[in-house]
Structures are given as structure tokens and as C-alpha cells.
CSV table of C-alpha atoms in Angstrom, one decimal:
chain,number,residue,atom,x,y,z
A,730,UNK,CA,0.0,0.0,0.0
A,731,UNK,CA,2.8,2.4,0.9
A,732,UNK,CA,6.4,2.5,1.9
A,733,UNK,CA,5.7,5.1,4.6
A,734,UNK,CA,6.1,3.7,8.1
A,735,UNK,CA,6.5,5.1,11.6
A,736,UNK,CA,8.9,2.3,12.5
A,737,UNK,CA,12.5,1.4,11.5
A,738,UNK,CA,12.6,-2.4,11.8
A,739,UNK,CA,16.1,-3.8,11.6
A,740,UNK,CA,14.9,-6.6,9.2
A,741,UNK,CA,12.4,-4.7,7.1
A,742,UNK,CA,12.0,-6.5,3.8
A,743,UNK,CA,10.6,-3.5,2.0
A,744,UNK,CA,13.0,-0.9,3.6
A,745,UNK,CA,9.9,1.1,4.5
A,746,UNK,CA,10.3,4.5,6.1
A,747,UNK,CA,13.7,4.8,4.4
A,748,UNK,CA,12.7,5.6,0.9
A,749,UNK,CA,9.9,7.5,-1.0
A,750,UNK,CA,6.4,6.1,-0.1
A,751,UNK,CA,5.5,5.7,-3.8
A,752,UNK,CA,1.9,5.7,-2.7
A,753,UNK,CA,-0.9,6.1,-5.3
A,754,UNK,CA,-3.8,8.4,-4.8
A,755,UNK,CA,-7.2,7.0,-3.8
A,756,UNK,CA,-8.4,6.4,-7.4
A,757,UNK,CA,-5.1,4.7,-8.3
A,758,UNK,CA,-5.3,2.4,-5.3
A,759,UNK,CA,-8.8,1.4,-6.2
A,760,UNK,CA,-7.6,0.7,-9.8
A,761,UNK,CA,-5.0,-1.7,-8.4
A,762,UNK,CA,-7.6,-3.4,-6.3
A,763,UNK,CA,-9.9,-3.9,-9.3
A,764,UNK,CA,-7.0,-5.3,-11.3
A,765,UNK,CA,-6.2,-7.8,-8.6
A,766,UNK,CA,-9.9,-8.7,-8.2
A,767,UNK,CA,-10.0,-9.5,-11.9
A,768,UNK,CA,-7.5,-12.3,-11.3
A,769,UNK,CA,-9.9,-14.0,-8.8
A,770,UNK,CA,-7.2,-14.7,-6.2
A,771,UNK,CA,-7.8,-16.8,-3.1
A,772,UNK,CA,-7.1,-13.8,-1.0
A,773,UNK,CA,-5.5,-10.3,-1.0
A,774,UNK,CA,-3.2,-9.1,1.7
A,775,UNK,CA,-2.7,-5.4,2.3
A,776,UNK,CA,0.7,-4.6,3.8
A,777,UNK,CA,3.3,-1.9,3.9
A,778,UNK,CA,5.1,0.0,5.3
A,779,UNK,CA,2.1,0.8,7.5
A,780,UNK,CA,-1.1,0.4,5.5
A,781,UNK,CA,-3.1,2.2,8.2
A,782,UNK,CA,-1.3,5.4,7.0
A,783,UNK,CA,-3.2,5.2,3.7
A,784,UNK,CA,-6.4,7.2,3.5
A,785,UNK,CA,-9.2,5.2,2.1
A,786,UNK,CA,-7.8,1.9,3.3
A,787,UNK,CA,-11.3,0.8,4.5
A,788,UNK,CA,-12.7,1.6,1.1
A,789,UNK,CA,-10.2,-0.7,-0.6
A,790,UNK,CA,-10.9,-3.5,1.9
A,791,UNK,CA,-14.6,-3.1,1.3
A,792,UNK,CA,-14.1,-3.1,-2.5
A,793,UNK,CA,-12.2,-6.4,-2.3
A,794,UNK,CA,-14.5,-8.1,0.2
A,795,UNK,CA,-17.5,-7.0,-1.8
A,796,UNK,CA,-16.1,-9.0,-4.7
A,797,UNK,CA,-16.2,-12.1,-2.5
A,798,UNK,CA,-12.4,-12.2,-1.9
A,799,UNK,CA,-11.0,-12.5,1.7
A,800,UNK,CA,-8.9,-9.5,2.5
A,801,UNK,CA,-6.1,-9.6,5.1
A,802,UNK,CA,-4.4,-6.7,6.9
A,803,UNK,CA,-0.8,-6.7,8.3
A,804,UNK,CA,-0.1,-3.8,10.7
A,805,UNK,CA,2.4,-2.7,13.3
A,806,UNK,CA,-0.5,-1.4,15.4
A,807,UNK,CA,1.1,1.9,15.8
A,808,UNK,CA,-1.8,4.2,15.3
A,809,UNK,CA,-5.0,2.4,16.1
A,810,UNK,CA,-7.8,3.9,18.3
A,811,UNK,CA,-11.0,2.4,19.6
A,812,UNK,CA,-13.2,3.4,16.7
A,813,UNK,CA,-10.6,2.2,14.1
A,814,UNK,CA,-10.3,-1.1,15.8
A,815,UNK,CA,-14.0,-1.8,15.4
A,816,UNK,CA,-13.9,-0.6,11.8
A,817,UNK,CA,-11.0,-2.9,10.9
A,818,UNK,CA,-12.8,-5.9,12.4
A,819,UNK,CA,-15.8,-5.2,10.3
A,820,UNK,CA,-13.8,-4.6,7.0
A,821,UNK,CA,-11.3,-7.4,7.0
A,822,UNK,CA,-11.3,-11.2,7.0
A,823,UNK,CA,-8.1,-11.5,9.1
A,824,UNK,CA,-5.9,-9.0,10.9
A,825,UNK,CA,-2.3,-9.7,11.9
A,826,UNK,CA,-0.5,-7.4,14.3
A,827,UNK,CA,3.3,-7.6,14.1
A,828,UNK,CA,4.9,-8.4,17.4
A,829,UNK,CA,8.6,-9.3,17.4
A,830,UNK,CA,9.2,-9.5,21.1
A,831,UNK,CA,7.4,-10.7,24.2
A,832,UNK,CA,8.9,-7.8,26.0
A,833,UNK,CA,9.3,-4.1,25.2
A,834,UNK,CA,13.1,-4.4,25.4
A,835,UNK,CA,13.2,-7.0,22.6
A,836,UNK,CA,10.4,-5.7,20.4
A,837,UNK,CA,11.4,-2.0,20.5
A,838,UNK,CA,15.0,-2.8,19.6
A,839,UNK,CA,13.9,-4.9,16.6
A,840,UNK,CA,11.2,-2.4,15.6
A,841,UNK,CA,13.5,0.6,15.9
A,842,UNK,CA,11.3,2.8,17.9
A,843,UNK,CA,10.5,3.3,21.6
A,844,UNK,CA,7.0,2.4,22.8
A,845,UNK,CA,6.3,0.3,19.7
A,846,UNK,CA,5.6,-2.7,22.0
A,847,UNK,CA,3.3,-0.6,24.1
A,848,UNK,CA,1.4,0.5,21.0
A,849,UNK,CA,1.1,-3.0,19.5
A,850,UNK,CA,-0.2,-4.3,22.9
A,851,UNK,CA,-2.7,-1.5,23.0
A,852,UNK,CA,-3.9,-2.3,19.5
A,853,UNK,CA,-4.3,-6.0,20.4
A,854,UNK,CA,-6.3,-4.9,23.5
A,855,UNK,CA,-8.6,-2.7,21.4
A,856,UNK,CA,-9.2,-5.4,18.9
A,857,UNK,CA,-9.9,-7.9,21.7
A,858,UNK,CA,-12.4,-5.5,23.4
A,859,UNK,CA,-14.1,-4.6,20.1
A,860,UNK,CA,-14.3,-8.3,19.1
A,861,UNK,CA,-16.3,-9.0,22.3
A,862,UNK,CA,-18.6,-6.0,21.8
A,863,UNK,CA,-19.3,-6.8,18.1
A,864,UNK,CA,-19.8,-10.5,18.8
A,865,UNK,CA,-22.4,-9.7,21.5
A,866,UNK,CA,-24.3,-7.7,18.9
A,867,UNK,CA,-24.1,-10.6,16.4
A,868,UNK,CA,-21.8,-8.8,14.0
A,869,UNK,CA,-19.4,-10.7,11.7
A,870,UNK,CA,-15.8,-9.8,12.5
A,871,UNK,CA,-12.3,-10.5,11.4
A,872,UNK,CA,-10.1,-13.0,13.2
A,873,UNK,CA,-7.1,-11.3,14.6
A,874,UNK,CA,-3.8,-12.4,15.9
A,875,UNK,CA,0.0,-12.0,16.1
A,876,UNK,CA,2.7,-12.5,13.5
A,877,UNK,CA,6.3,-12.7,14.8
A,878,UNK,CA,9.4,-12.6,12.6
A,879,UNK,CA,11.8,-15.1,14.2
A,880,UNK,CA,15.4,-14.2,14.5
A,881,UNK,CA,18.2,-14.8,17.0
A,882,UNK,CA,17.3,-11.8,19.0
A,883,UNK,CA,13.8,-13.1,19.9
A,884,UNK,CA,13.9,-16.9,19.5
A,885,UNK,CA,14.4,-17.3,23.3
A,886,UNK,CA,11.0,-15.7,23.8
A,887,UNK,CA,8.9,-18.3,21.9
A,888,UNK,CA,7.4,-19.7,25.1
A,889,UNK,CA,6.7,-16.3,26.6
A,890,UNK,CA,4.5,-15.4,23.6
A,891,UNK,CA,2.4,-18.4,24.4
A,892,UNK,CA,2.3,-18.0,28.2
A,893,UNK,CA,2.6,-14.2,28.8
A,894,UNK,CA,1.1,-12.6,25.6
A,895,UNK,CA,-1.7,-14.6,24.1
A,896,UNK,CA,-3.6,-15.2,27.4
A,897,UNK,CA,-4.1,-11.4,27.7
A,898,UNK,CA,-6.5,-11.4,24.8
A,899,UNK,CA,-9.4,-13.9,25.0
A,900,UNK,CA,-10.5,-13.2,21.4
A,901,UNK,CA,-7.1,-13.7,19.8
A,902,UNK,CA,-7.2,-16.5,17.2
A,903,UNK,CA,-3.7,-17.0,15.8
A,904,UNK,CA,0.0,-16.8,16.8
A,905,UNK,CA,2.3,-17.3,13.8
A,906,UNK,CA,6.1,-17.5,14.1
A,907,UNK,CA,7.6,-17.0,10.7
A,908,UNK,CA,11.4,-17.5,10.1
A,909,UNK,CA,13.0,-14.3,8.9
A,910,UNK,CA,14.3,-14.7,5.4
A,911,UNK,CA,17.1,-12.8,3.6
A,912,UNK,CA,15.2,-10.0,1.9
A,913,UNK,CA,15.7,-6.3,2.1
A,914,UNK,CA,17.4,-5.1,5.2
A,915,UNK,CA,17.4,-8.7,6.5
A,916,UNK,CA,19.9,-9.5,3.7
A,917,UNK,CA,22.6,-7.2,4.8
A,918,UNK,CA,25.8,-9.2,5.4
A,919,UNK,CA,25.9,-8.2,9.1
A,920,UNK,CA,22.3,-9.0,9.8
A,921,UNK,CA,22.4,-12.3,7.9
A,922,UNK,CA,25.4,-13.4,9.9
A,923,UNK,CA,24.1,-12.3,13.3
A,924,UNK,CA,20.4,-12.6,13.2
A,925,UNK,CA,19.1,-15.1,10.6
A,926,UNK,CA,18.5,-18.5,12.2
A,927,UNK,CA,20.9,-21.2,11.2
A,928,UNK,CA,19.6,-24.4,9.7
A,929,UNK,CA,19.7,-26.4,13.0
A,930,UNK,CA,17.7,-23.7,14.7
A,931,UNK,CA,15.1,-23.7,11.9
A,932,UNK,CA,14.8,-27.5,12.0
A,933,UNK,CA,14.3,-27.3,15.8
A,934,UNK,CA,11.8,-24.5,15.8
A,935,UNK,CA,9.8,-26.1,13.0
A,936,UNK,CA,9.8,-29.6,14.4
A,937,UNK,CA,6.5,-31.3,15.3
A,938,UNK,CA,7.7,-31.7,18.9
A,939,UNK,CA,8.5,-28.0,19.4
A,940,UNK,CA,5.2,-27.0,17.8
A,941,UNK,CA,3.3,-29.4,20.0
A,942,UNK,CA,5.0,-28.0,23.1
A,943,UNK,CA,4.2,-24.4,22.1
A,944,UNK,CA,0.6,-25.3,21.4
A,945,UNK,CA,0.4,-26.9,24.9
A,946,UNK,CA,1.4,-23.6,26.5
A,947,UNK,CA,-1.0,-21.3,24.6
A,948,UNK,CA,-4.8,-21.1,25.2
A,949,UNK,CA,-6.8,-23.8,23.4
A,950,UNK,CA,-8.5,-21.1,21.3
A,951,UNK,CA,-5.2,-19.9,19.8
A,952,UNK,CA,-3.9,-21.5,16.6
A,953,UNK,CA,-0.1,-21.6,17.0
A,954,UNK,CA,2.0,-22.3,13.9
A,955,UNK,CA,5.6,-22.1,12.8
A,956,UNK,CA,6.4,-21.2,9.2
A,957,UNK,CA,10.0,-21.9,7.9
A,958,UNK,CA,9.1,-19.7,4.9
A,959,UNK,CA,11.1,-22.0,2.5
A,960,UNK,CA,8.4,-21.4,-0.1
A,961,UNK,CA,9.8,-17.9,-0.5
A,962,UNK,CA,13.1,-19.3,-1.6
A,963,UNK,CA,11.4,-20.7,-4.8
A,964,UNK,CA,14.1,-23.4,-5.2
A,965,UNK,CA,13.9,-25.2,-8.5
A,966,UNK,CA,13.6,-28.5,-6.8
A,967,UNK,CA,10.6,-27.3,-4.8
A,968,UNK,CA,9.0,-25.9,-7.9
A,969,UNK,CA,9.5,-29.2,-9.7
A,970,UNK,CA,7.6,-30.9,-6.9
A,971,UNK,CA,4.7,-28.4,-7.1
A,972,UNK,CA,5.7,-26.5,-4.0
A,973,UNK,CA,5.3,-23.1,-5.6
A,974,UNK,CA,4.3,-19.9,-4.0
A,975,UNK,CA,1.1,-18.8,-5.7
A,976,UNK,CA,1.5,-15.1,-4.8
A,977,UNK,CA,1.7,-11.9,-6.9
A,978,UNK,CA,3.3,-9.0,-5.1
A,979,UNK,CA,2.4,-5.5,-6.1
A,980,UNK,CA,4.4,-2.5,-4.9
A,981,UNK,CA,2.8,0.7,-3.8
A,982,UNK,CA,2.9,2.4,-7.2
A,983,UNK,CA,1.5,-0.7,-9.0
A,984,UNK,CA,4.8,-2.2,-10.1
A,985,UNK,CA,4.7,-6.0,-10.0
A,986,UNK,CA,7.6,-7.9,-8.5
A,987,UNK,CA,8.7,-11.0,-10.4
A,988,UNK,CA,9.4,-13.0,-7.2
A,989,UNK,CA,8.2,-11.6,-3.8
A,990,UNK,CA,11.4,-11.4,-1.8
A,991,UNK,CA,13.8,-10.6,-4.6
A,992,UNK,CA,14.3,-7.3,-6.5
A,993,UNK,CA,13.1,-7.0,-10.0
A,994,UNK,CA,9.8,-6.2,-11.6
A,995,UNK,CA,7.9,-7.4,-14.7
A,996,UNK,CA,5.7,-4.4,-15.4
A,997,UNK,CA,3.0,-2.2,-13.8
A,998,UNK,CA,-0.5,-3.5,-13.1
A,999,UNK,CA,-1.9,-0.1,-13.9
A,1000,UNK,CA,-0.6,-0.3,-17.5
A,1001,UNK,CA,-0.9,-3.9,-18.5
A,1002,UNK,CA,-3.2,-6.9,-18.2
A,1003,UNK,CA,-2.7,-8.5,-14.8
A,1004,UNK,CA,-2.9,-12.0,-16.2
A,1005,UNK,CA,0.0,-11.2,-18.5
A,1006,UNK,CA,2.1,-9.9,-15.6
A,1007,UNK,CA,1.3,-13.1,-13.6
A,1008,UNK,CA,2.6,-15.2,-16.5
A,1009,UNK,CA,5.8,-13.1,-16.6
A,1010,UNK,CA,6.2,-13.5,-12.9
A,1011,UNK,CA,5.9,-17.3,-13.2
A,1012,UNK,CA,8.4,-17.3,-16.1
A,1013,UNK,CA,11.0,-15.5,-13.9
A,1014,UNK,CA,11.2,-18.5,-11.6
A,1015,UNK,CA,12.6,-20.6,-14.5
A,1016,UNK,CA,14.9,-17.9,-15.8
A,1017,UNK,CA,18.4,-19.4,-16.4
A,1018,UNK,CA,20.1,-17.1,-14.0
A,1019,UNK,CA,17.6,-17.8,-11.2
A,1020,UNK,CA,17.8,-21.5,-11.7
A,1021,UNK,CA,21.7,-21.4,-11.8
A,1022,UNK,CA,21.8,-19.2,-8.7
A,1023,UNK,CA,19.2,-21.1,-6.6
A,1024,UNK,CA,19.9,-24.7,-7.5
A,1025,UNK,CA,23.0,-25.1,-5.2
A,1026,UNK,CA,21.3,-23.4,-2.2
A,1027,UNK,CA,20.9,-25.8,0.8
A,1028,UNK,CA,21.6,-23.5,3.8
A,1029,UNK,CA,20.3,-20.2,5.1
A,1030,UNK,CA,23.8,-18.7,4.5
A,1031,UNK,CA,23.7,-19.9,0.9
A,1032,UNK,CA,20.2,-18.5,0.5
A,1033,UNK,CA,21.4,-15.1,1.6
A,1034,UNK,CA,24.3,-15.1,-0.8
A,1035,UNK,CA,22.0,-16.2,-3.7
A,1036,UNK,CA,19.4,-13.5,-2.8
A,1037,UNK,CA,22.1,-10.8,-3.1
A,1038,UNK,CA,23.1,-12.1,-6.5
A,1039,UNK,CA,19.5,-12.1,-7.8
A,1040,UNK,CA,18.9,-8.6,-6.4
A,1041,UNK,CA,22.0,-7.2,-8.2
A,1042,UNK,CA,21.1,-9.0,-11.4
A,1043,UNK,CA,17.4,-8.0,-11.7
A,1044,UNK,CA,17.3,-4.8,-9.7
A,1045,UNK,CA,17.3,-1.4,-11.4
A,1046,UNK,CA,20.1,1.1,-11.0
A,1047,UNK,CA,18.0,2.7,-8.4
A,1048,UNK,CA,17.6,-0.6,-6.5
A,1049,UNK,CA,21.3,-1.2,-6.6
A,1050,UNK,CA,22.0,2.3,-5.3
A,1051,UNK,CA,19.6,1.7,-2.4
A,1052,UNK,CA,21.3,-1.6,-1.6
A,1053,UNK,CA,24.6,0.2,-1.5
A,1054,UNK,CA,23.3,2.8,0.9
A,1055,UNK,CA,21.9,0.2,3.4
A,1056,UNK,CA,23.5,0.9,6.8
A,1057,UNK,CA,25.7,-1.7,8.3
A,1058,UNK,CA,24.2,-3.9,11.0
A,1059,UNK,CA,26.1,-4.2,14.3
């Protein structure tokens, strides 16, 4: 929706808040929504940056939902009040609040702004209260929950999310731990070395035994899941086995990324037939350079190195200049 963001997350895939917002006007955003609706997708997720900074966000959600397509919202929860919480629950099918620490110390450091933990918890509280009020009145409402990007700085807090955070919100419905992948700022050499989970850590956290343990700690009403996010790699072996990622990623100005976590676009959805762009995006996955670069990848470290090569190869001169300006991670 926009690259504007009040936070400065150390792992931001889109580098939001650090470059022009590229946000369309209201009419342009609705044109993008209509183009996506024409593809009849299984669902449409609105992300950022911070999508709640976009005026007319609820109009977009209602446009998509009115077409019979589930619409999801990903938010940092920075700027939600009581009235907005109720409106969001009525407009969306699912709401995910990003929470990357079970304590303010961890979350605020990762999110790059003081009081971001406090704001996220308040948003979850407001969604919880509004869920109760709307349910009593018989209103259909979105399911809401927490999405956590797993890295070395917060992996020690997995259990605390289940025991200390989720029980605060009786109406919360999901807690998703997603392994951070090497994209955007998360692919800086320093970050990749110090924060991306290694392969043993990923196997452990995604193991059935660990998942069963986490589920035993959380309330029965909360669906706890762990996603290794390997589908974002788009390894040729996985694609050959039908393990593809059926997602089209649209940037704020309508540009369509060929592959979601890697630099490089295939056109603009405001100028061309969306189905043509989808076919181009699929074709990029079998591009000789992509196949050559991703085929040897077996480890997270190798994935990070491969992602840098793909970004340099398919990124524009502007993209490469932005990559060169990324601050070092210490």
C-alpha cells in the first residue's frame, strides 16, 4: 500500500520509512484493487510500510470483500484507536499485528522505535475488546492475531509469547512464528550473519515436537503455527515438486515484482493486463540465472548469498544504489 512507516525495523523486507512512499492516490489504489480482483485470487493481503497510514484503506478493503475475496491486513498497530479497531474488524477477514518480542526491550529494539511494543499491545487490547462487543451484537468480525518474525534476538521468547502474551487477549485467534528470510534489510551481510537463524535452529523450531510444546502452552482457542518460509526461496527442486508460492506481489505504485522477496519487476499493473504480468512473474522462476543461482542453495547462508546475486542482477540502477546505501548492521 505504501512504503511510509513510523517504525524502522532492523529486518524490514521493503525498507519502508527509508525511501519514498510511492503511494498512489485513492483512485489509483482502487484501480490496483480492481486489477487484482480480476485475477480472482484466493485472497488479497494489504501490507506496507504501514497500510493504516493510507487514507481510504477501508474503502479498498470493502471493495475487495464486496467481490467475495477474503482481504487480510498486516499492521504494526502503531496508530489504532477504539473506533478504528471496530472498523477494521468489520472490514477485514483477518488481521495480523506484528509483534517481534514478548517484552518491550526486545520488540522495541527490533522495531527501531521506543514504545512500539506498548502501541502494539494496546492495538491488540482494542481489537480484543471490540471483538467482544461486536460479537455480543451478532456482527461478523475478522479473526485477529499476532505475527512474529523469528530471528536470533527473539527466539528465546517463543514460550513467553504463548504463556505471557496470548492469554491477555481472550478473542485472539492465531499466533504465527515466521522465520525471517534474507530479503531487504534482512539480507545485509551483518544482519544475515548475526540474526538469521541457522539451519539447525530452523529444524528445531519447525519440528513437530517443538510445535506441540508451544501449542500446549497457549490457550486452546489460539492456533499456534511455525512457518519456515522456505516457499519464499522458490528453489527449482521445490517448484518441480509443485511446492510453488502462488502469490503476486504489487508494490505501492502498481509495479509487480517477479518474485516476492527478490528485487526485479515485470511491469506495472496499472498499465498492463494483470494475467500477462502473472505469466511473466511465473516465467522469472525458471529464468536461467535464477535456476543457476538457486539450485545449489541448501543452507540459510547460501540462500542469503543467492538473494544478493539475484537482487543485483534483476534490480534497477535505483535498486542497486539503495542496496549500496543500506546501513551496516552491528
